[in-house]
Coordinates of N, CA and C and ligand atoms in Angstrom, one line a residue:
M1 N -0.8 4.1 33.1 CA -0.4 3.0 33.9 C 0.9 2.7 34.2
A2 N 1.1 2.8 36.0 CA 2.5 2.6 35.4 C 3.4 0.9 35.5
N3 N 4.3 1.0 35.2 CA 4.6 0.1 34.2 C 6.2 0.1 34.2
E4 N 6.6 -0.8 35.4 CA 8.2 -1.1 35.3 C 8.7 -1.7 33.9
N5 N 8.8 -2.1 33.0 CA 9.3 -3.0 32.1 C 10.3 -3.2 32.4
M6 N 10.8 -4.2 32.7 CA 12.3 -4.6 32.5 C 12.7 -5.9 31.8
T7 N 12.2 -6.5 30.5 CA 12.9 -7.1 29.8 C 13.1 -6.6 28.6
G8 N 14.0 -7.2 28.1 CA 14.4 -6.5 26.5 C 13.7 -5.6 25.4
I9 N 12.0 -6.3 25.4 CA 11.1 -6.4 24.4 C 10.4 -4.9 25.1
P10 N 10.0 -4.1 24.4 CA 9.5 -3.4 25.3 C 7.7 -3.0 24.7
V11 N 7.3 -2.8 25.9 CA 6.0 -3.2 25.8 C 4.8 -2.0 25.2
H12 N 5.1 -1.1 25.3 CA 4.6 -0.1 24.4 C 6.0 1.1 24.6
V13 N 5.7 1.2 22.7 CA 7.2 2.1 22.0 C 5.9 3.5 21.3
S14 N 6.6 4.8 21.8 CA 5.6 5.8 21.5 C 6.6 6.6 20.3
M15 N 6.1 7.4 19.2 CA 6.8 7.5 18.0 C 6.4 8.9 18.0
I16 N 7.4 10.2 18.3 CA 7.0 11.4 17.8 C 7.3 11.4 16.1
M17 N 6.3 11.7 15.2 CA 6.4 11.4 14.1 C 7.1 12.8 13.6
D18 N 8.4 13.1 13.2 CA 8.2 14.7 13.0 C 9.4 14.8 11.7
G19 N 9.6 15.8 10.8 CA 10.2 16.2 9.8 C 8.9 15.6 8.3
N20 N 8.0 15.6 8.2 CA 7.8 15.4 7.0 C 8.1 16.3 6.1
G21 N 7.6 17.4 6.7 CA 7.7 18.7 6.2 C 9.1 19.4 5.1
R22 N 10.4 18.8 6.5 CA 11.4 19.0 6.0 C 11.8 17.8 4.4
W23 N 11.6 16.8 4.8 CA 11.6 15.6 3.8 C 11.0 16.1 2.6
A24 N 9.8 16.4 2.4 CA 9.6 17.1 1.3 C 10.0 18.0 0.4
K25 N 10.3 19.0 1.6 CA 11.4 20.3 1.2 C 12.7 19.8 0.4
E26 N 13.3 18.6 0.9 CA 14.3 18.0 0.1 C 14.5 17.8 -0.7
R27 N 13.1 17.4 -1.1 CA 12.6 17.1 -2.9 C 11.6 18.2 -3.6
G28 N 11.9 19.2 -3.6 CA 11.3 20.3 -3.5 C 9.8 20.5 -4.0
K29 N 9.3 19.3 -3.3 CA 7.8 19.5 -3.3 C 7.1 20.3 -1.9
E30 N 5.8 20.1 -1.9 CA 5.0 21.0 -1.0 C 5.1 20.2 0.8
R31 N 5.0 20.9 1.7 CA 5.3 20.1 3.1 C 4.2 19.1 2.3
V32 N 3.0 18.2 2.5 CA 2.0 17.5 3.0 C 2.0 16.9 1.9
Y33 N 3.3 16.5 0.5 CA 3.6 15.0 0.3 C 4.4 14.6 0.9
G34 N 5.1 15.3 2.6 CA 5.7 14.2 3.5 C 4.8 13.9 4.5
H35 N 3.8 14.4 4.3 CA 2.7 14.2 5.3 C 2.0 12.4 4.9
F36 N 2.1 12.6 3.4 CA 0.9 11.6 2.8 C 2.5 10.2 3.0
E37 N 3.6 10.9 2.2 CA 4.9 9.3 2.7 C 4.7 8.9 4.0
G38 N 4.5 9.8 4.6 CA 4.6 9.9 6.6 C 3.4 8.4 6.8
V39 N 2.0 8.0 5.8 CA 1.9 7.2 6.0 C 2.3 5.9 5.7
E40 N 3.2 5.9 5.1 CA 3.6 4.2 5.0 C 4.8 4.1 5.8
S41 N 4.7 4.8 6.2 CA 6.3 4.5 7.8 C 5.4 4.0 9.0
V42 N 3.9 5.4 8.8 CA 2.8 4.6 9.5 C 2.7 2.7 9.9
R43 N 2.5 2.6 8.4 CA 2.0 0.5 8.4 C 3.4 -0.2 8.3
A44 N 4.3 0.5 7.8 CA 5.7 -0.1 8.4 C 5.8 -0.4 9.8
C45 N 5.9 0.3 10.3 CA 6.1 0.5 12.1 C 4.7 -0.4 12.8
V46 N 3.6 -0.4 12.1 CA 2.4 -1.8 12.7 C 3.0 -2.5 12.6
E47 N 3.5 -3.2 11.2 CA 4.1 -4.6 10.8 C 5.3 -4.9 11.5
A48 N 6.2 -3.3 11.8 CA 7.1 -4.2 13.0 C 6.6 -4.0 14.3
A49 N 6.2 -3.6 14.4 CA 5.9 -3.4 15.7 C 5.3 -5.2 16.8
V50 N 3.9 -5.4 15.5 CA 3.2 -6.9 15.2 C 4.5 -7.8 15.1
E51 N 5.5 -8.0 14.7 CA 7.2 -9.1 14.2 C 7.8 -8.7 15.4
T52 N 8.0 -7.8 16.3 CA 8.8 -7.7 17.0 C 7.9 -7.9 18.4
G53 N 6.8 -8.1 18.9 CA 6.3 -8.6 20.3 C 5.9 -7.3 20.7
V54 N 5.7 -6.4 20.2 CA 6.0 -5.1 20.9 C 3.8 -5.3 20.9
K55 N 2.9 -4.8 22.1 CA 1.8 -4.4 22.4 C 1.0 -3.4 21.9
Y56 N 1.9 -2.5 22.6 CA 1.4 -0.9 22.1 C 1.9 0.4 21.6
L57 N 1.7 0.5 20.6 CA 2.4 1.5 19.5 C 2.0 2.7 19.6
S58 N 2.1 3.8 20.5 CA 1.3 5.0 20.1 C 1.9 6.0 19.0
L59 N 1.0 7.4 18.3 CA 2.1 8.1 17.5 C 1.5 9.3 17.9
Y60 N 2.1 10.1 17.9 CA 1.7 11.5 18.4 C 1.7 12.4 16.7
A61 N 0.6 12.3 16.4 CA 0.0 12.4 15.0 C -0.4 14.3 14.7
F62 N -0.6 14.6 15.8 CA -1.1 16.0 15.7 C -1.2 16.7 17.3
S63 N -0.5 17.4 17.2 CA -0.6 18.5 19.3 C -1.5 19.2 19.0
E64 N -1.4 19.5 19.7 CA -2.8 20.8 20.1 C -1.8 21.9 19.6
E65 N -1.2 22.2 20.2 CA 0.2 23.4 19.0 C -0.4 23.7 17.5
N66 N -0.5 22.1 16.4 CA -0.1 22.6 15.6 C -1.6 22.3 14.7
W67 N -2.5 23.1 15.4 CA -3.7 23.7 14.9 C -3.6 25.2 14.9
N68 N -2.3 25.7 15.0 CA -1.5 27.0 14.8 C -1.3 27.2 13.0
R69 N -1.3 25.5 12.6 CA -0.8 25.5 11.4 C -1.6 26.7 10.7
P70 N -0.7 26.8 9.1 CA -1.9 27.6 7.8 C -3.4 26.3 7.9
Q71 N -4.3 27.0 7.9 CA -6.1 26.5 7.5 C -5.7 25.5 6.7
A72 N -4.4 25.5 5.6 CA -5.1 24.8 4.6 C -4.4 23.6 4.6
E73 N -2.5 23.6 5.3 CA -2.2 22.2 5.9 C -2.9 21.4 7.0
V74 N -3.3 22.2 8.5 CA -4.4 21.2 9.3 C -5.5 20.7 8.3
D75 N -6.3 21.6 7.5 CA -7.5 20.9 6.6 C -6.6 19.5 5.7
T76 N -5.3 19.6 4.9 CA -5.1 18.8 4.3 C -5.0 17.4 5.0
L77 N -4.2 17.7 6.4 CA -3.9 16.2 7.7 C -4.9 15.9 7.9
M78 N -6.1 16.9 8.4 CA -7.4 16.4 8.5 C -7.8 15.4 7.7
G79 N -7.9 15.8 6.6 CA -8.3 14.7 5.5 C -7.5 13.8 5.4
L80 N -6.6 14.2 5.4 CA -5.7 12.3 5.4 C -6.0 11.6 6.1
M81 N -6.1 12.3 7.7 CA -6.9 11.0 8.6 C -7.7 10.6 8.7
V82 N -9.1 11.1 8.6 CA -9.8 10.4 7.4 C -9.7 9.1 6.5
K83 N -9.1 9.0 5.5 CA -9.1 8.7 4.2 C -8.2 7.6 4.8
A84 N -6.8 7.8 5.9 CA -6.0 6.6 6.1 C -6.6 5.6 6.9
M85 N -7.4 6.0 8.0 CA -8.0 5.4 8.8 C -9.2 4.7 8.2
A86 N -10.0 5.3 6.6 CA -10.7 4.3 6.5 C -10.4 3.2 5.4
N87 N -8.9 3.8 4.9 CA -8.3 2.7 4.0 C -7.5 1.6 4.8
E88 N -6.9 1.9 6.2 CA -6.2 1.3 6.5 C -7.0 0.0 7.2
M89 N -8.3 0.7 7.9 CA -8.5 0.0 9.1 C -9.0 -2.0 8.6
P90 N -9.4 -2.1 7.2 CA -9.6 -3.3 7.0 C -8.7 -4.5 7.1
A91 N -7.1 -3.7 7.0 CA -5.8 -4.8 7.5 C -5.6 -4.6 8.9
L92 N -6.2 -3.7 9.5 CA -5.6 -3.5 10.7 C -6.4 -4.7 11.4
D93 N -7.6 -4.4 11.5 CA -9.2 -5.6 12.0 C -8.3 -6.8 11.4
K94 N -8.4 -6.9 9.7 CA -7.4 -8.7 10.0 C -6.1 -9.5 10.3
N95 N -5.5 -8.0 11.1 CA -4.9 -8.5 11.5 C -4.4 -8.5 13.1
G96 N -5.8 -8.2 13.9 CA -5.9 -8.0 15.3 C -5.7 -7.2 16.0
V97 N -5.2 -6.0 15.5 CA -5.3 -4.6 16.0 C -6.2 -4.2 16.6
R98 N -5.7 -3.5 17.8 CA -7.1 -2.4 18.2 C -6.6 -1.1 18.4
F99 N -7.3 -0.4 17.7 CA -7.1 0.6 17.1 C -7.5 2.1 17.7
M100 N -6.9 3.1 18.4 CA -8.0 3.9 19.4 C -6.9 5.2 19.1
V101 N -7.6 6.2 19.6 CA -7.3 7.8 18.9 C -7.6 8.4 20.4
I102 N -6.9 9.8 20.9 CA -6.3 10.1 22.1 C -5.6 11.4 22.1
G103 N -6.7 12.2 22.7 CA -6.9 13.9 22.7 C -8.3 14.7 22.5
N104 N -7.9 16.0 22.2 CA -9.2 16.9 22.6 C -9.7 16.3 21.5
R105 N -10.9 15.8 21.4 CA -11.9 15.2 20.2 C -12.6 16.2 19.9
E106 N -13.0 17.5 20.9 CA -14.4 18.4 20.4 C -13.2 19.0 19.3
R107 N -12.1 19.0 19.3 CA -11.8 20.2 18.1 C -12.0 19.3 16.5
L108 N -12.3 18.1 16.8 CA -12.2 17.1 15.3 C -13.0 17.4 14.6
S109 N -13.2 18.0 13.5 CA -15.0 17.5 13.3 C -15.5 16.3 12.7
N110 N -16.8 16.9 12.6 CA -17.5 15.9 12.6 C -17.1 14.2 11.8
D111 N -17.0 14.5 10.9 CA -16.7 13.4 9.5 C -15.8 12.8 10.2
L112 N -14.6 13.2 10.9 CA -13.9 13.1 11.3 C -13.4 11.7 13.0
N113 N -14.2 12.2 13.2 CA -15.2 11.5 14.9 C -16.0 10.5 14.4
E114 N -16.9 10.8 13.4 CA -17.2 9.1 13.2 C -16.6 8.3 12.6
V115 N -15.7 8.5 11.5 CA -14.1 7.2 11.7 C -13.7 7.1 12.5
I116 N -13.1 7.4 13.7 CA -12.3 7.5 14.8 C -13.4 6.7 15.2
D117 N -15.0 6.8 15.6 CA -16.1 5.9 16.3 C -15.8 4.7 15.5
S118 N -16.1 4.7 14.5 CA -16.7 3.3 13.6 C -15.0 2.5 14.1
C119 N -13.9 3.5 13.2 CA -13.2 2.4 13.6 C -12.3 1.5 14.8
M120 N -12.8 2.4 16.0 CA -12.5 1.5 17.2 C -13.4 0.7 17.8
A121 N -14.9 1.1 17.8 CA -15.8 -0.1 17.5 C -15.2 -1.7 16.8
Q122 N -15.1 -1.2 15.8 CA -14.8 -1.8 15.1 C -13.6 -3.0 15.8
T123 N -12.7 -2.8 16.1 CA -11.4 -3.6 16.9 C -11.6 -3.8 18.1
A124 N -12.5 -3.3 18.6 CA -12.1 -2.8 20.2 C -11.9 -4.5 20.7
S125 N -12.1 -5.8 20.3 CA -12.0 -6.4 20.7 C -11.0 -7.3 20.5
N126 N -9.6 -6.6 19.4 CA -9.1 -7.8 18.6 C -7.5 -7.4 20.1
N127 N -6.1 -8.0 19.9 CA -5.9 -7.4 21.2 C -3.7 -8.4 20.2
V128 N -3.8 -8.5 20.0 CA -2.3 -8.3 18.6 C -1.8 -7.2 18.9
L129 N -2.7 -6.5 18.3 CA -1.4 -5.2 18.7 C -2.6 -3.8 19.2
T130 N -2.0 -2.9 20.2 CA -3.0 -1.8 20.2 C -2.2 -0.9 19.5
L131 N -2.7 0.0 19.0 CA -2.2 1.4 18.1 C -3.4 2.1 18.2
I132 N -2.9 3.3 18.7 CA -3.3 4.6 19.8 C -2.4 6.1 18.9
I133 N -3.6 6.5 18.2 CA -2.9 7.8 17.2 C -3.2 9.1 18.7
F134 N -2.4 9.7 19.0 CA -2.3 10.6 19.7 C -3.1 11.8 19.1
L135 N -4.2 12.5 18.6 CA -5.2 13.3 18.2 C -5.2 14.7 18.7
S136 N -4.7 15.9 18.2 CA -5.0 17.1 19.0 C -4.8 16.6 21.0
Y137 N -3.5 16.5 20.8 CA -3.2 15.8 22.6 C -2.1 16.7 22.3
S138 N -1.6 17.3 24.1 CA -1.0 17.5 24.7 C -1.0 17.1 26.1
G139 N -0.2 16.9 26.6 CA 0.5 16.6 27.9 C -0.4 17.0 28.8
K140 N 0.0 18.6 28.7 CA -0.6 19.5 29.5 C -2.2 19.5 29.5
W141 N -2.7 19.4 28.3 CA -3.7 19.3 28.0 C -4.6 18.1 29.1
D142 N -3.7 17.1 28.4 CA -4.3 15.9 29.6 C -4.3 16.1 30.8
I143 N -3.4 16.5 31.4 CA -2.7 16.6 33.3 C -4.0 17.6 33.8
L144 N -4.6 18.7 32.9 CA -5.6 19.4 33.0 C -6.8 19.2 33.6
Q145 N -7.1 18.3 31.9 CA -8.8 17.4 31.7 C -8.1 16.7 32.9
A146 N -7.6 16.1 33.5 CA -7.7 14.9 34.6 C -7.6 15.6 35.6
A147 N -7.1 16.8 36.0 CA -7.6 17.9 37.4 C -9.0 17.5 37.4
K148 N -9.0 18.3 36.3 CA -10.4 18.8 36.3 C -11.9 17.3 36.8
R149 N -11.3 16.2 35.4 CA -12.6 15.3 35.9 C -12.6 14.8 37.2
M150 N -11.5 15.1 37.8 CA -11.5 15.0 39.8 C -12.5 15.8 39.9
A151 N -11.8 16.7 39.9 CA -12.5 18.0 40.8 C -14.7 17.7 40.7
V152 N -14.4 17.4 39.2 CA -16.3 16.9 39.2 C -16.5 16.0 40.0
E153 N -15.7 15.0 39.8 CA -16.2 13.7 41.1 C -16.4 14.0 42.1
M154 N -15.3 15.2 43.4 CA -15.9 15.5 43.8 C -16.8 15.9 44.5
L155 N -16.8 17.0 43.1 CA -18.3 17.6 43.6 C -19.4 16.7 43.0
E156 N -19.4 15.6 42.9 CA -20.9 15.3 43.2 C -20.9 14.1 43.5
N157 N -19.5 13.7 44.5 CA -19.5 12.2 45.2 C -18.9 13.2 46.8
P158 N -19.5 14.3 47.4 CA -19.1 14.7 48.5 C -18.3 13.7 49.4
E159 N -18.5 12.5 49.7 CA -18.1 11.8 50.3 C -16.8 10.8 49.8
K160 N -16.6 10.9 48.4 CA -15.3 10.5 47.8 C -14.1 11.3 48.6
A161 N -14.7 12.5 49.0 CA -13.8 14.1 48.7 C -12.4 12.6 49.2
D162 N -12.5 13.1 50.6 CA -11.1 12.5 51.7 C -10.5 11.4 50.6
D163 N -11.0 10.1 49.4 CA -10.4 9.1 49.3 C -9.7 9.8 48.3
L164 N -10.5 10.4 47.1 CA -9.3 11.3 46.5 C -8.0 11.8 46.9
L165 N -8.1 13.0 47.8 CA -7.3 13.8 48.4 C -6.6 13.0 48.8
D166 N -6.9 11.7 49.5 CA -5.8 10.7 50.0 C -5.0 9.0 48.7
M167 N -5.6 10.0 47.7 CA -5.1 9.4 46.3 C -3.4 9.4 46.1
D168 N -3.0 8.5 45.6 CA -1.5 7.9 45.0 C -1.2 8.5 44.1
I169 N -0.2 8.5 43.4 CA 0.4 8.8 42.1 C -0.9 7.7 41.4
N170 N -0.8 5.9 41.2 CA -1.1 5.3 40.3 C -2.5 5.5 40.4
G171 N -3.1 6.3 41.2 CA -4.9 6.2 41.7 C -4.8 7.6 40.7
F172 N -3.7 8.7 39.7 CA -4.4 9.7 39.5 C -4.8 9.3 38.2
D173 N -4.0 7.5 37.7 CA -4.0 7.5 36.2 C -5.1 7.5 35.8
R174 N -5.9 6.9 36.6 CA -7.6 6.6 36.2 C -8.2 8.1 35.2
F175 N -8.3 9.4 35.9 CA -8.8 10.1 35.2 C -7.7 11.0 33.9
L176 N -6.7 10.4 33.2 CA -6.2 10.4 32.2 C -6.2 9.5 30.7
A177 N -6.6 10.8 29.9 CA -7.0 10.1 29.1 C -6.5 8.9 28.5
T178 N -4.9 8.8 28.5 CA -4.7 7.6 28.7 C -4.8 6.2 29.7
A179 N -6.1 6.4 30.4 CA -6.1 5.3 31.7 C -6.2 4.3 31.1
G180 N -5.8 3.3 31.8 CA -5.5 1.5 31.8 C -4.7 1.5 30.1
I181 N -3.7 2.6 30.1 CA -2.6 1.9 28.7 C -1.1 2.2 29.7
P182 N -0.5 0.4 29.3 CA 0.6 1.3 30.6 C 1.7 2.5 29.9
D183 N 3.1 2.9 30.5 CA 3.2 3.9 30.3 C 4.3 3.8 28.8
P184 N 4.6 3.9 28.5 CA 5.7 3.9 27.2 C 6.6 3.8 27.9
D185 N 7.6 2.2 27.5 CA 9.5 2.2 27.8 C 10.3 3.5 27.4
L186 N 9.4 3.5 25.7 CA 10.5 4.2 24.8 C 9.7 4.8 24.0
I187 N 10.0 6.2 24.2 CA 9.5 7.4 23.5 C 10.8 7.9 22.3
V188 N 10.8 7.7 20.5 CA 11.9 7.6 19.5 C 10.6 8.9 19.4
R189 N 11.7 10.1 19.2 CA 11.6 10.6 18.1 C 12.5 11.0 16.9
T190 N 12.3 11.6 15.2 CA 12.4 11.5 14.4 C 13.2 13.2 14.3
S191 N 13.5 13.1 13.2 CA 13.7 14.3 12.6 C 15.3 15.1 12.9
G192 N 15.4 14.9 14.2 CA 17.1 15.5 14.9 C 16.0 16.1 15.9
E193 N 15.2 16.5 16.5 CA 15.1 17.5 17.5 C 14.9 16.9 19.0
C194 N 15.1 17.5 19.4 CA 15.3 16.8 20.7 C 14.4 17.7 21.9
R195 N 13.2 17.4 22.3 CA 12.3 17.9 22.3 C 11.2 17.1 22.3
L196 N 10.2 17.2 23.5 CA 9.0 16.5 23.5 C 7.9 17.3 23.0
S197 N 7.9 18.1 22.7 CA 7.0 19.0 22.6 C 5.4 18.8 22.7
N198 N 5.8 19.0 24.3 CA 4.2 18.5 25.0 C 3.5 17.6 24.8
Y199 N 4.4 16.5 24.3 CA 4.1 14.7 24.4 C 3.2 14.5 25.8
L200 N 3.8 13.4 26.1 CA 2.6 12.5 27.2 C 4.2 12.6 28.1
L201 N 3.5 14.2 28.9 CA 4.2 14.2 30.0 C 3.9 14.1 31.6
W202 N 3.2 13.0 31.7 CA 3.0 12.6 32.7 C 3.6 11.2 33.0
Q203 N 3.1 10.1 31.3 CA 3.3 9.3 30.9 C 4.5 8.8 30.8
G204 N 5.1 9.9 30.5 CA 6.8 9.7 30.0 C 8.0 9.2 30.9
A205 N 7.7 9.8 32.2 CA 8.0 10.1 33.5 C 9.4 9.4 33.7
Y206 N 9.4 8.0 32.9 CA 10.4 6.8 33.1 C 10.7 6.5 32.1
S207 N 9.9 7.5 30.4 CA 10.1 6.7 29.5 C 11.4 7.3 28.9
E208 N 12.4 5.3 28.2 CA 13.4 5.6 28.2 C 13.6 6.4 26.7
L209 N 14.4 8.0 26.3 CA 14.0 8.3 25.2 C 15.2 8.3 24.4
L210 N 14.8 8.1 22.7 CA 16.0 8.2 21.5 C 15.4 9.0 20.1
F211 N 15.9 10.0 20.2 CA 16.3 11.1 19.2 C 17.3 10.6 18.0
V212 N 16.3 10.2 16.3 CA 17.5 10.3 15.5 C 17.3 10.4 14.0
D213 N 18.1 11.2 14.1 CA 18.3 12.1 12.7 C 17.3 11.9 11.5
T214 N 16.6 10.6 11.3 CA 16.0 9.8 10.1 C 13.8 10.7 10.0
L215 N 13.8 11.1 9.1 CA 12.8 12.0 8.9 C 12.4 11.0 9.1
W216 N 10.7 11.0 9.2 CA 9.8 10.7 9.0 C 9.5 9.6 8.4
P217 N 9.5 10.3 7.3 CA 9.0 9.4 6.6 C 10.3 8.6 5.6
D218 N 11.4 8.5 6.2 CA 12.3 7.3 5.9 C 12.7 6.5 6.7
F219 N 11.2 6.6 8.1 CA 11.4 5.8 9.2 C 10.9 4.3 8.9
R220 N 11.4 3.1 8.7 CA 10.6 2.4 8.7 C 11.4 0.5 8.7
K221 N 10.8 -0.1 9.1 CA 11.0 -1.6 9.7 C 12.1 -1.6 10.1
E222 N 13.4 -1.2 9.2 CA 14.6 -1.6 9.6 C 15.2 0.0 11.5
E223 N 14.8 0.5 11.0 CA 14.8 1.5 11.9 C 14.0 1.4 12.7
F224 N 12.6 0.9 12.9 CA 12.4 0.3 14.3 C 12.8 -0.7 15.0
R225 N 13.1 -1.4 14.2 CA 14.3 -2.7 14.7 C 15.0 -2.2 15.6
K226 N 15.5 -0.9 14.5 CA 17.5 -1.1 15.5 C 17.2 -0.1 17.2
A227 N 15.4 0.7 17.0 CA 14.9 1.6 18.1 C 14.9 0.2 19.2
V228 N 14.2 -0.9 18.8 CA 13.8 -1.6 19.4 C 15.2 -2.1 20.5
E229 N 15.9 -2.7 19.9 CA 17.6 -3.1 19.9 C 18.0 -2.0 20.8
Y230 N 18.4 -0.8 20.7 CA 18.6 0.5 21.9 C 18.0 0.0 22.8
Y231 N 16.5 -0.4 22.6 CA 15.9 -0.2 24.1 C 16.1 -1.3 24.8
S232 N 16.2 -2.6 24.5 CA 16.7 -3.8 24.7 C 18.2 -3.6 25.6
K233 N 18.8 -2.5 25.5 CA 20.2 -2.2 25.5 C 20.3 -1.5 27.0
R234 N 19.3 -0.7 27.7 CA 19.3 -0.1 28.3 C 19.2 -0.6 29.6
D235 N 19.5 -0.2 31.0 CA 19.7 -0.3 32.2 C 19.0 0.4 33.3
R236 N 17.5 0.5 33.3 CA 16.5 0.8 34.0 C 16.5 0.8 35.0
R237 N 16.6 1.9 35.9 CA 17.0 2.0 37.5 C 15.9 2.6 38.2
Y238 N 15.1 3.0 37.3 CA 13.7 3.6 38.5 C 14.3 4.4 39.6
G239 N 15.7 4.8 39.7 CA 16.0 5.6 41.1 C 16.5 4.6 42.3
K240 N 16.5 3.4 41.3 CA 17.0 2.2 42.6 C 18.6 2.0 42.2
V241 N 19.1 1.2 43.0 CA 21.0 1.0 42.9 C 21.1 -0.2 42.7
K242 N 21.2 -0.3 41.9 CA 21.1 -1.9 41.1 C 22.4 -2.8 41.7
Ligands
IPE301 C1 5.0 15.8 11.4 O1 6.5 16.6 10.9 C2 4.0 16.1 11.1 C3 3.3 16.7 12.2 C4 3.6 17.4 13.2 C5 1.6 17.2 11.7 P1 6.5 18.2 10.4 O2 5.1 18.7 9.1 O3 6.8 18.5 11.5 O4 7.5 18.3 9.4 P2 9.1 19.6 10.0 O5 9.1 19.3 11.5 O6 8.7 20.8 9.5 O7 10.2 19.1 8.8
IPE302 C1 5.4 17.5 17.6 O1 5.8 18.5 16.0 C2 4.0 17.3 17.2 C3 3.9 16.1 16.5 C4 5.2 15.3 16.0 C5 2.9 15.6 16.0 P1 6.2 19.6 15.3 O2 7.1 19.5 14.4 O3 4.9 20.1 15.5 O4 7.0 20.4 17.0 P2 8.1 21.6 16.9 O5 6.9 22.7 16.7 O6 9.1 21.1 16.2 O7 8.1 21.8 18.7
MG303 MG1 8.0 19.1 12.7

């Protein structure tokens, strides 16, 4: 959803949570140890988002490409998701957090899909913060599934074909997996990598980008506040002259 936010506080902050493996390696531990510690950073960022007045916090937790990792790491990560969602949900719900998962859910296990459905249903009417986990997600997958959904709508409703072909940029938003969610004002990537790794390609068209060296397990409240402060100093022009 188009979002020309001009205020100092971002409406939607998005994180590419990277560097868990390196964080563990630096400590002579298995990569998965970094993923476990990363859950603490998620908790800290949710709290910091609520405290700073951010309304949407989204987290890139697992990309479509991440399915190509060793099976043992994929299994551990999926198990961690089930556990973390079940554990964190009571506190999130109590604090007014609405929980959502966006991605190619056909590839997720039944266990995981069940816990996601139950967490989403339990928190659906909360409105302090919307927390979105991008899971089995990629930007190209999203654009492609949107195009397919549009094609299906056209085939099923030939009388609407002209309207659909006349559609503007904003009209396409409703087919995306992120329909109804404001585009991210700020995308932060941790661990020093300066790429989007197939993240919100459409929705991030005008996002401010921040790349920090901090590894995700070390990214806590202070780092979140600094990122919001960085954002508040940006001059967003959206192609216009000020
Ligand atoms: C991010 O940390 C978590 C996921 C992508 C699932 P990584 O696992 O990519 O950690 P590094 O980048 O190898 O250090
Ligand atoms: C991007 O991190 C995906 C997530 C953070 C979920 P990766 O570690 O998978 O990205 P690449 O492989 O360095 O591009
Ligand atoms: Mg990585």
